[in-house]
GROMACS .gro file of C-alpha atoms in nm:
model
  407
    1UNK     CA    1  -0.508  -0.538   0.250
    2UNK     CA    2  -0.566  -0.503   0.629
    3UNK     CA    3  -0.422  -0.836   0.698
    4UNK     CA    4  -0.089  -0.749   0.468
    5UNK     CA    5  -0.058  -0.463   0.691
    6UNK     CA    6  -0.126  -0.644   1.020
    7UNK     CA    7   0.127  -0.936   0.900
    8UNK     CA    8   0.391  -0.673   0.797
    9UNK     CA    9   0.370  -0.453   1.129
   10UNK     CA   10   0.361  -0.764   1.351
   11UNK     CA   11   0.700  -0.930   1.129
   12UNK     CA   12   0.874  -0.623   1.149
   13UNK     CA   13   0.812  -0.522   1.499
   14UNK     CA   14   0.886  -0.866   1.665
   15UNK     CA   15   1.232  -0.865   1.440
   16UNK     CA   16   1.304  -0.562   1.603
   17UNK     CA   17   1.181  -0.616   1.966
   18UNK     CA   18   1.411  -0.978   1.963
   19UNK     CA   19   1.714  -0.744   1.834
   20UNK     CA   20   1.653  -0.494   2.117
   21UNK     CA   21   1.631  -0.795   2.336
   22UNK     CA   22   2.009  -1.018   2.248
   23UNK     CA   23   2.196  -0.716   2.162
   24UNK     CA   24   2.297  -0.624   2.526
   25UNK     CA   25   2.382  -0.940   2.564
   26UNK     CA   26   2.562  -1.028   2.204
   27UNK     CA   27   2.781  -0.684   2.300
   28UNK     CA   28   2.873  -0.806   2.557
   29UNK     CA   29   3.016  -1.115   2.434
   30UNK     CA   30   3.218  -0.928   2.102
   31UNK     CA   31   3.393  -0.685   2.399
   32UNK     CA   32   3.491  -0.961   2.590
   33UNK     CA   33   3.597  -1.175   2.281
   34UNK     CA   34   3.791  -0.811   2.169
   35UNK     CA   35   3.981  -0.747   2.458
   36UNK     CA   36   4.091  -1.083   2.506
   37UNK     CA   37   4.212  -1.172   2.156
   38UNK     CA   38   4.331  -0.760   2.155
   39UNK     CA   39   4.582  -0.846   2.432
   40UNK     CA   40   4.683  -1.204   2.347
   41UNK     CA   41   4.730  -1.054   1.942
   42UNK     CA   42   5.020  -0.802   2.132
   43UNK     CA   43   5.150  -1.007   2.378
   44UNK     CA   44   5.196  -1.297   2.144
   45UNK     CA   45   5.353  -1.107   1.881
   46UNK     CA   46   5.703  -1.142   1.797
   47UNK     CA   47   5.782  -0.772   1.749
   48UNK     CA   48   6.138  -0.755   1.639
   49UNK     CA   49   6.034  -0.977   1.360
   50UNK     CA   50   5.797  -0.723   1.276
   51UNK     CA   51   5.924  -0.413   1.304
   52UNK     CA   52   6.260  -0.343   1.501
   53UNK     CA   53   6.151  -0.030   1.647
   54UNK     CA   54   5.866  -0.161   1.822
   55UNK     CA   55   5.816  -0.159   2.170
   56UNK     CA   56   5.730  -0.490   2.328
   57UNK     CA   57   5.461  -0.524   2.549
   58UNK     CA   58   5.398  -0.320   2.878
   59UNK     CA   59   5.146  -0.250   3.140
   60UNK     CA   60   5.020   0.024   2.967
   61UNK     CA   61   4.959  -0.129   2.619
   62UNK     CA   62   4.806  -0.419   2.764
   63UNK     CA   63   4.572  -0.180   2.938
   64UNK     CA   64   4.466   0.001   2.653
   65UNK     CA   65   4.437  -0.284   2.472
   66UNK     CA   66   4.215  -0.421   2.716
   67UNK     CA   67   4.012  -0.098   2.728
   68UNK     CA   68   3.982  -0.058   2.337
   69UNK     CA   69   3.825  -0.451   2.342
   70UNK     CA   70   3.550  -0.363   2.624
   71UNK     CA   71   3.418  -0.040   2.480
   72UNK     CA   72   3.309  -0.240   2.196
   73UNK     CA   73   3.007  -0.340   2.482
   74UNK     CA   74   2.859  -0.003   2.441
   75UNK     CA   75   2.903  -0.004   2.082
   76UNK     CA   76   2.528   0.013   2.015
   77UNK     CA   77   2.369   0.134   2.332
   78UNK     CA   78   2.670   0.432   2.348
   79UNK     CA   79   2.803   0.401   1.979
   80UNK     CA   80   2.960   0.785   1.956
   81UNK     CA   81   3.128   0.718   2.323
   82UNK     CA   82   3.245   0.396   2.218
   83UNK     CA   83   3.404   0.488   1.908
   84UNK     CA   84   3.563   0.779   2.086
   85UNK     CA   85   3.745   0.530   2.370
   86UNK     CA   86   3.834   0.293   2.159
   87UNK     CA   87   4.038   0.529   1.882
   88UNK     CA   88   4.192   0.697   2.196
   89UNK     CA   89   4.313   0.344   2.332
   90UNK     CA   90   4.428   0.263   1.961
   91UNK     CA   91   4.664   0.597   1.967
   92UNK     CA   92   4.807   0.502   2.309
   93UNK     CA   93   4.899   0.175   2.215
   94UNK     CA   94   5.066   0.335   1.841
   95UNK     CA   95   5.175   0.653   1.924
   96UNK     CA   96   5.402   0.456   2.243
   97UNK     CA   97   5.549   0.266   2.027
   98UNK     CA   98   5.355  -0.083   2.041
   99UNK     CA   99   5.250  -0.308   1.790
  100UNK     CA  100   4.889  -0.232   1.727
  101UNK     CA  101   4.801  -0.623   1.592
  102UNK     CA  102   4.479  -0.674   1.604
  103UNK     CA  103   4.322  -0.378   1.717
  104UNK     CA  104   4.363  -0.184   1.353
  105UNK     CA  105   4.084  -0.467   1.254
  106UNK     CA  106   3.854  -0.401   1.522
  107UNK     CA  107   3.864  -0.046   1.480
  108UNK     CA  108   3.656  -0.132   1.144
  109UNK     CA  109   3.411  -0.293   1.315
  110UNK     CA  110   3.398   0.026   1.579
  111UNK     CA  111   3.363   0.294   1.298
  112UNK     CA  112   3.141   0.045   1.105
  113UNK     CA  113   2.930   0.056   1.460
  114UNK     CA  114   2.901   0.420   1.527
  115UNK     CA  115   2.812   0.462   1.116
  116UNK     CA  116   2.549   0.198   1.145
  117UNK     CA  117   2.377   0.295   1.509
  118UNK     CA  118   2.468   0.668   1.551
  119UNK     CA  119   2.355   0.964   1.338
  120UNK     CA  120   2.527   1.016   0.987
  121UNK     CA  121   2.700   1.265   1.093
  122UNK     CA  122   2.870   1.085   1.359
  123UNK     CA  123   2.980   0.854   1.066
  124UNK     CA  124   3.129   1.126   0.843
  125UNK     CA  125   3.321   1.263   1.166
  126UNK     CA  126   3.420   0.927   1.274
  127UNK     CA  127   3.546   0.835   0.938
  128UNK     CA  128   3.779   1.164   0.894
  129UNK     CA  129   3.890   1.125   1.248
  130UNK     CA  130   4.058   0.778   1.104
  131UNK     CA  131   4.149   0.895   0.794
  132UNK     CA  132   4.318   1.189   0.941
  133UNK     CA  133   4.475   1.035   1.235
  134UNK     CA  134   4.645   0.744   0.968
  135UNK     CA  135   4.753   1.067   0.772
  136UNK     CA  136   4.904   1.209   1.053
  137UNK     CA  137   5.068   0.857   1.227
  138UNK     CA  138   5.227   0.803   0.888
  139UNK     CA  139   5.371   1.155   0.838
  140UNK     CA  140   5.552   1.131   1.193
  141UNK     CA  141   5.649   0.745   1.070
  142UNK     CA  142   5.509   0.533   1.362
  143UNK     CA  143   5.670   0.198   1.338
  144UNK     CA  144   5.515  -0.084   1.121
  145UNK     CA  145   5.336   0.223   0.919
  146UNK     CA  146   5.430   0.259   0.609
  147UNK     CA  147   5.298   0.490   0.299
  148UNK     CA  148   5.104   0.122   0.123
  149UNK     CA  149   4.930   0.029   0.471
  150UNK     CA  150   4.798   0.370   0.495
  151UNK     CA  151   4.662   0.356   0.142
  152UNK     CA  152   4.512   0.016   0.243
  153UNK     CA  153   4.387   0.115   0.578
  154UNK     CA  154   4.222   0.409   0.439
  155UNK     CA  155   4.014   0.220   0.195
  156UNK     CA  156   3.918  -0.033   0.451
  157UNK     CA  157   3.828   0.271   0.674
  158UNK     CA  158   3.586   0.417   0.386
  159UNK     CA  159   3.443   0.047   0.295
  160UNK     CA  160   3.329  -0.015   0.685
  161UNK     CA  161   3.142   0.337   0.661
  162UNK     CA  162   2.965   0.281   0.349
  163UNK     CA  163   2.885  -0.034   0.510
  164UNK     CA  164   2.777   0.114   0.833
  165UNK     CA  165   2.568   0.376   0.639
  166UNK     CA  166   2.389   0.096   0.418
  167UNK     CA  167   2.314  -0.053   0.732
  168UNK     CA  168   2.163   0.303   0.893
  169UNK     CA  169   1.963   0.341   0.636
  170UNK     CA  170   1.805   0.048   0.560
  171UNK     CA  171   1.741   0.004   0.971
  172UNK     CA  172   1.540   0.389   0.881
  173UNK     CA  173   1.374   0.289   0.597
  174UNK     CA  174   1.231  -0.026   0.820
  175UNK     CA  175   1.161   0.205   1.082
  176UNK     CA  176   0.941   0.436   0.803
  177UNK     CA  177   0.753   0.109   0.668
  178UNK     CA  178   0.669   0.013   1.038
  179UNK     CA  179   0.573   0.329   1.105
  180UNK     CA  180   0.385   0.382   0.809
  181UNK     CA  181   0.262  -0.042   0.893
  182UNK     CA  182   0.126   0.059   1.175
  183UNK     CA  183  -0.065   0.421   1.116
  184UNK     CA  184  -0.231   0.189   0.826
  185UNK     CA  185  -0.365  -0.107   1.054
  186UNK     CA  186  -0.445   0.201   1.321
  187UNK     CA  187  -0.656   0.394   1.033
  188UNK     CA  188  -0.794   0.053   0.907
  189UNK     CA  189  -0.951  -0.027   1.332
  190UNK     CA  190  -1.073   0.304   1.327
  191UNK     CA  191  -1.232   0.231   0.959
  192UNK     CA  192  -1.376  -0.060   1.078
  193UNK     CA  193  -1.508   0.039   1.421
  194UNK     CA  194  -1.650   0.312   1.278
  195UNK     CA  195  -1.861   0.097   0.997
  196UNK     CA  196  -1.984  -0.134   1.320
  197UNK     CA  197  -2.126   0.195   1.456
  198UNK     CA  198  -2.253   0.284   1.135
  199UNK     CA  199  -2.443  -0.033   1.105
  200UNK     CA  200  -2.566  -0.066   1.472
  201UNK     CA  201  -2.699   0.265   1.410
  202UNK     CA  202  -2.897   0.171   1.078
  203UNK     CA  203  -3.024  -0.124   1.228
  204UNK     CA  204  -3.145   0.102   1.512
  205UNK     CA  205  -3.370   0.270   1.256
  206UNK     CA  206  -3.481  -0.032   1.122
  207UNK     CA  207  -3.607  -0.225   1.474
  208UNK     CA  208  -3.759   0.152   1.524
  209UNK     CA  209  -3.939   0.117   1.197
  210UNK     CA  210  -4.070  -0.213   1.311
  211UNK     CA  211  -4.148  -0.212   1.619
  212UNK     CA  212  -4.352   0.154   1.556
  213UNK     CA  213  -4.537  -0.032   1.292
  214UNK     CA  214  -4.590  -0.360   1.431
  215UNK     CA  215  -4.704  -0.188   1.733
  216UNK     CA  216  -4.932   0.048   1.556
  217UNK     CA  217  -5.140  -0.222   1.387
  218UNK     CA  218  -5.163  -0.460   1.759
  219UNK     CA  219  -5.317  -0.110   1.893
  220UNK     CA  220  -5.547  -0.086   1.625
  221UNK     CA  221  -5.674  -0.461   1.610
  222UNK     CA  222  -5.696  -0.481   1.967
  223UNK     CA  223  -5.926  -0.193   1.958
  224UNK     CA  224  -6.096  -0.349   1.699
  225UNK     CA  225  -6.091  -0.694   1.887
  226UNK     CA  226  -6.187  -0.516   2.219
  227UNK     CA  227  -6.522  -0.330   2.016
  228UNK     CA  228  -6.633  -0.611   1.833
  229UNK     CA  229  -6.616  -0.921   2.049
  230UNK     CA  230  -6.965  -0.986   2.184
  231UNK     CA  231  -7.109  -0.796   1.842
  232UNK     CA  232  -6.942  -1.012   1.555
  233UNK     CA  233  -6.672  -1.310   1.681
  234UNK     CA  234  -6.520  -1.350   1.305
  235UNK     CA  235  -6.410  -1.015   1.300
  236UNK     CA  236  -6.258  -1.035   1.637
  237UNK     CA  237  -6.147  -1.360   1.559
  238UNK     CA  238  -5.986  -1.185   1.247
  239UNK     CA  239  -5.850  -0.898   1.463
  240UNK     CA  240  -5.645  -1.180   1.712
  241UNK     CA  241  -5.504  -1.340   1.380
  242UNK     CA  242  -5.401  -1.008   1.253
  243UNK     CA  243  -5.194  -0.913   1.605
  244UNK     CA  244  -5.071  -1.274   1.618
  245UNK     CA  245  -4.957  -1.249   1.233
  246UNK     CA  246  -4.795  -0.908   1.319
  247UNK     CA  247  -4.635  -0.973   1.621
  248UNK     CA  248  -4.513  -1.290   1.509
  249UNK     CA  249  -4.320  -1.104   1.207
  250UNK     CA  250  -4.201  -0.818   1.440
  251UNK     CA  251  -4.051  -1.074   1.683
  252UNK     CA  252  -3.884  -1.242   1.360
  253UNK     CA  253  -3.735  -0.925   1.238
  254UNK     CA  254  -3.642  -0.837   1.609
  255UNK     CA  255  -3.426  -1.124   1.699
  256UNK     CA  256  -3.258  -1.088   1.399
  257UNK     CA  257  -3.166  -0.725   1.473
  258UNK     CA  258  -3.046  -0.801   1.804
  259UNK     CA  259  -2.844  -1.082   1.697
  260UNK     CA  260  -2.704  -0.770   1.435
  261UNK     CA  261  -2.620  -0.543   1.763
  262UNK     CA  262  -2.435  -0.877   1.988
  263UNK     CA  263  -2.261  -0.957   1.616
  264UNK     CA  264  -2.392  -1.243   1.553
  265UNK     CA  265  -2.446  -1.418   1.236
  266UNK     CA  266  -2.792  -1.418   1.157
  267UNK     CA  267  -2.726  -1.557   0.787
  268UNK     CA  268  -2.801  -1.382   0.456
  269UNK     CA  269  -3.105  -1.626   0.379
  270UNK     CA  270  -3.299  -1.564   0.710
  271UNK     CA  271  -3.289  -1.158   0.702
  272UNK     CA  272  -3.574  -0.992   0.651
  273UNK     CA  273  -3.471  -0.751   0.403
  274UNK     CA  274  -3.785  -0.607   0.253
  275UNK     CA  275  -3.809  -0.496  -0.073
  276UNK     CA  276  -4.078  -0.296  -0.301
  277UNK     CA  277  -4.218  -0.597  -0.372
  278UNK     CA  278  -4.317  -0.683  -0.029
  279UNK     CA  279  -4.547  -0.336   0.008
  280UNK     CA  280  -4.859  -0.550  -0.139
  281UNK     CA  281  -4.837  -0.744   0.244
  282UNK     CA  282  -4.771  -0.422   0.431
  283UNK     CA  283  -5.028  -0.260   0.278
  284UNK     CA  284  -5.266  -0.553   0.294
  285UNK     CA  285  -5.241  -0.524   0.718
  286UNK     CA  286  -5.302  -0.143   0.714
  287UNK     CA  287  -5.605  -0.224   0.520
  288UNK     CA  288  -5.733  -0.482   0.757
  289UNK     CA  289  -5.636  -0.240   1.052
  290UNK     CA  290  -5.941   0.024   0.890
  291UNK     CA  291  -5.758   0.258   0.636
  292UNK     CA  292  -5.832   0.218   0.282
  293UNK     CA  293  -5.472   0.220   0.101
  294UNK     CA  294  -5.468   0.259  -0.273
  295UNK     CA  295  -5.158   0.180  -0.431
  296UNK     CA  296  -5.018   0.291  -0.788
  297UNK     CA  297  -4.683   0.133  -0.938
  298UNK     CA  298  -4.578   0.366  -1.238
  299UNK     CA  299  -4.283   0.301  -1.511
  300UNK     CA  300  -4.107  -0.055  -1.570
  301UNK     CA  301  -4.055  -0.184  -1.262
  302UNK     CA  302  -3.659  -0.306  -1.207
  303UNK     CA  303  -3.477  -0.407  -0.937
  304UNK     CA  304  -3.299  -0.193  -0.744
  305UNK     CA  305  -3.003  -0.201  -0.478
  306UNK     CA  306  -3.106  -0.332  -0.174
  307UNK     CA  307  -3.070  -0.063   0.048
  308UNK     CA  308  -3.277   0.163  -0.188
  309UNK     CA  309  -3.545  -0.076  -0.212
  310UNK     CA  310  -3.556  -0.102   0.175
  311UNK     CA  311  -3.545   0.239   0.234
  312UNK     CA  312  -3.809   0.302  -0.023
  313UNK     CA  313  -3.990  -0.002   0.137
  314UNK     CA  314  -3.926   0.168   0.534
  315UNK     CA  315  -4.085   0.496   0.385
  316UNK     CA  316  -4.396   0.381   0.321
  317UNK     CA  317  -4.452   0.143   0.596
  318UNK     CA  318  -4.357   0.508   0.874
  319UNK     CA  319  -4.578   0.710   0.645
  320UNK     CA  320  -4.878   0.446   0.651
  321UNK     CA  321  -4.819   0.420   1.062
  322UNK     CA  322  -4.791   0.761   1.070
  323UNK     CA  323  -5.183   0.760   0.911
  324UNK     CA  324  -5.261   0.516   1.171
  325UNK     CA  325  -5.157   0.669   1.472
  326UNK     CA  326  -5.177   1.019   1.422
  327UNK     CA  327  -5.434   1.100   1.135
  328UNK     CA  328  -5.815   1.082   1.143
  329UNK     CA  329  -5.802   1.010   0.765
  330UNK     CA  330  -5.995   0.663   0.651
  331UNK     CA  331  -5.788   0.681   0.306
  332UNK     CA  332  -5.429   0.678   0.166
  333UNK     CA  333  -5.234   0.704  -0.137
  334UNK     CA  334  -4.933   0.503  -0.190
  335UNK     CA  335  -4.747   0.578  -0.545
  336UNK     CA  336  -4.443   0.450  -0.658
  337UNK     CA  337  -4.302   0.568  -0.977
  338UNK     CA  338  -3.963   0.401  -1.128
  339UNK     CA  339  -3.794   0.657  -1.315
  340UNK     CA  340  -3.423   0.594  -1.526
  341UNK     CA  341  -3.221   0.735  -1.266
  342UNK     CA  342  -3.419   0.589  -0.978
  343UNK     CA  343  -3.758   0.595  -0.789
  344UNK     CA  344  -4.007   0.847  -0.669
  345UNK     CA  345  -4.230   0.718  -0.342
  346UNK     CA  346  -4.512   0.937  -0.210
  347UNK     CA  347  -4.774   0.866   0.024
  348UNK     CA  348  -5.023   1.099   0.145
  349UNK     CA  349  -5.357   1.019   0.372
  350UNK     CA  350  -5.677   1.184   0.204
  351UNK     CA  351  -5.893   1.436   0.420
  352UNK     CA  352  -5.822   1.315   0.750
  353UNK     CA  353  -5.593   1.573   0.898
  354UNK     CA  354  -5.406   1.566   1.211
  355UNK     CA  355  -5.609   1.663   1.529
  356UNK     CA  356  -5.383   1.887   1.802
  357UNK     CA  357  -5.371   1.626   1.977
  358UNK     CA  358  -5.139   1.423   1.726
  359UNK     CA  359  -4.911   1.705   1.729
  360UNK     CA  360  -4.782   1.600   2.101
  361UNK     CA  361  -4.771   1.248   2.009
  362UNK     CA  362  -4.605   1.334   1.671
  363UNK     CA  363  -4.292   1.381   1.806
  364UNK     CA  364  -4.232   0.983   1.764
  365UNK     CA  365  -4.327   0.995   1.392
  366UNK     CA  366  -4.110   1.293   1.374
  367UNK     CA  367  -3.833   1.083   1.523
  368UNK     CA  368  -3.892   0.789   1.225
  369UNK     CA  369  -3.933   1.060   0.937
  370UNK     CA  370  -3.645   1.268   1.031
  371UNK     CA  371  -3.453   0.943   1.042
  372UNK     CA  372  -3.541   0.831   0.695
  373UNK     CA  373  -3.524   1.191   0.550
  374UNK     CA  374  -3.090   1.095   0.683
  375UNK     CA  375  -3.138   0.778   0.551
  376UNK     CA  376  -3.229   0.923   0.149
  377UNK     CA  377  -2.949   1.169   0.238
  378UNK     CA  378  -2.732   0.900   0.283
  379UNK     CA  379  -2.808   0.676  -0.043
  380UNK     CA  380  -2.788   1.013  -0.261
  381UNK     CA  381  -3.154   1.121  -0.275
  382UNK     CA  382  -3.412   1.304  -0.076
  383UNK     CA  383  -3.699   1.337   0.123
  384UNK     CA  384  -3.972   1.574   0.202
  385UNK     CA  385  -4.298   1.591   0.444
  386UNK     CA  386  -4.577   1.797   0.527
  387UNK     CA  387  -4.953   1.902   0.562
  388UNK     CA  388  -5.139   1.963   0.259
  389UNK     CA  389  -5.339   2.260   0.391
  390UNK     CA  390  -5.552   2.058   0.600
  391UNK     CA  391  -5.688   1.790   0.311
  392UNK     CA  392  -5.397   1.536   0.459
  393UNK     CA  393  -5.023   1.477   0.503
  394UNK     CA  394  -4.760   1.387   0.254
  395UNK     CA  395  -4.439   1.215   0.281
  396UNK     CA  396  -4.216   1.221  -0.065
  397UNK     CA  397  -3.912   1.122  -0.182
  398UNK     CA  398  -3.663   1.041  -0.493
  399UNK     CA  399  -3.407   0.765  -0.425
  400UNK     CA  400  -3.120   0.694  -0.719
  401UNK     CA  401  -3.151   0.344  -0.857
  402UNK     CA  402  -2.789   0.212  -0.725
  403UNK     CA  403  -2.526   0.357  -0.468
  404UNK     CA  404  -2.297   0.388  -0.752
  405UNK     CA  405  -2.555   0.608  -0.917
  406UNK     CA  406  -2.554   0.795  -0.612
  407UNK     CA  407  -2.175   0.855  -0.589
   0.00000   0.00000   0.00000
């Protein structure tokens, strides 16, 4: 649909800048072309044959002639100005006797201009202007005038207008669709700018998430590492392997953020979209890192959209940092529950509470929970956190099984 739109405002608006372009030009060559075959139409005609009481042709006629040809330059640019010289020169040349030839034509191509380029009111007044002005040249009984050319002329006169008005507003009805062409590709940029920022902004929260995590566990092991080395070599041999693992899968999940952010293509099959599926290898780190995780799975297990199995995956893996940075607890709960019109996830560290210390350096969990409690918002559920009276920490929340569930 964008690209329609696009396609249509760029067709339309080139059409119309190339017209703006040739017209001077084009206008300029109908005057000239009018006032020269104006004034050879009267000085070649042979007006005794037509009409004895005709005038032949004089200075004057010749000039108006001339003049009534060249306003037909300005017949776009100046089209109420235009019309007005040119019917003036047409009732010199009539109303002093001379044979009007070729100029009664043109002067349906002049209203026909000032209907079609000027407002429709202009039209309407330009049109009784001629019809009243043949009225009036036939009543005093011009030469070569008679009661059947009037009748003609004045249906010619009303057939140029309705012309010129088909013309006007088609030309407005273009203007409206490009208008309209153009508010619709505007909307559609702002639409998709707006879902870049969107995305940069998730995929913020995400390399947060990791890198918070990731992190957490290479503190721990390394403390581990640092303790244990000259006491028992396996287990700081383990603790190496567990920050190389870690850091390993944090620089993965990195790169392919930051290729998100430059917009690159990372591909669908190497993103590391985690799922509820994957919280068996999360959890199995935290373990190794010193905190005893059990973890419950509750109702038929289904798969869910994406982004609600990610977010329910993200939850867990800030709440089981959280228990690793800030909590002195040695145990934590991890439950997830699959319920028909979604999942519940709750995680809660068991009588460790949070020392005052924690409470300054909370402010980066804070940070992470606050940003998933948007997150739930977003996808149509919610999420809650808090102490449990000083027995531990909880962090729960319901997420809808689909986003169409949750619109």
């Amino acid at each position: 649909m964008t690209g329609r739109v696009a396609e249509q405002s760029y067709d339309v608006g080139a059409w119309a800048a190339l017209t703006r372009r040739l017209s001077p030009y084009l206008d300029l060559a109908i005057g000239l072309v009018a006032a020269g075959m104006s004034v050879m139409s009267l000085l070649g005609a042979d007006v005794a044959a037509i009409d004895s009481r005709l005038e032949p042709a004089d200075p004057l006629s010749v000039a108006a002639s001339l003049v009534a040809g060249l306003s037909l330059v300005w017949r776009r640019s100046r089209p109420a100005a235009s019309f007005a010289v040119f019917v003036s020169c047409c009732l010199v040349v009539t109303l002093t006797g001379h044979y009007i030839g070729l100029l009664s034509v043109l002067l349906l191509f002049s209203l026909y201009s000032l209907t079609a380029h000027s407002r429709r009111r202009d039209g309407v007044v330009g049109l009784a202007v001629c019809l009243l002005a043949f009225i009036g040249l036939a009543v005093l009984d011009v030469p070569d005038l008679g009661t059947s050319d009037v009748l003609q002329a004045c249906a010619l006169l009303v057939t140029a207008w309705a012309l010129g008005d088909a013309i006007r507003s088609r030309r407005t009805q273009q203007s409206e669709r490009l208008r309209i062409a153009e508010q619709e590709a505007a909307a559609a940029r702002e639409q998709a700018a707006r879902a870049v920022v969107e995305e940069r902004l998730r995929i913020a929260r995400e390399l947060h998430d990791v890198i918070a995590h990731s992190m957490s566990l290479i503190a721990v092991q390394a403390g581990v590492g640092g303790h244990v080395i000259r006491s028992d070599v396996v287990a700081a041999e383990r603790a190496l392997e567990i920050i190389a693992e870690t850091s390993r899968k944090a620089l993965t999940q990195t790169r392919w953020m930051l290729g998100l952010l430059r917009g690159e293509d990372a591909g669908d099959a190497a993103s590391p979209i985690h799922r509820i599926d994957d919280l068996a290898g999360l959890v199995r780190g935290v373990r190794e890192a010193g905190i005893d995780v059990a973890v419950t799975i509750a109702g038929p297990a289904r798969t869910l959209d994406a982004a609600i199995e990610l977010t329910a995956y993200r939850i867990v893996q800030e709440s089981l940092t959280n228990v690793l940075k800030h909590s002195l607890a040695t145990q934590a709960q991890v439950l997830v529950t699959y319920l028909p019109d979604g999942v519940d996830v709750e995680v809660r560290d068991v009588g460790g509470g949070r020392p005052a210390a924690a409470a300054q350096v909370g402010s980066g969990s804070g940070h992470g929970l606050l940003g998933l409690r948007e997150r739930a918002r977003l996808l149509g559920g919610v999420l809650e956190y808090g102490a449990l009276d000083g027995t531990g920490f909880r962090v729960a929340a319901h997420l809808p099984s689909s986003m169409e569930a949750a619109s």
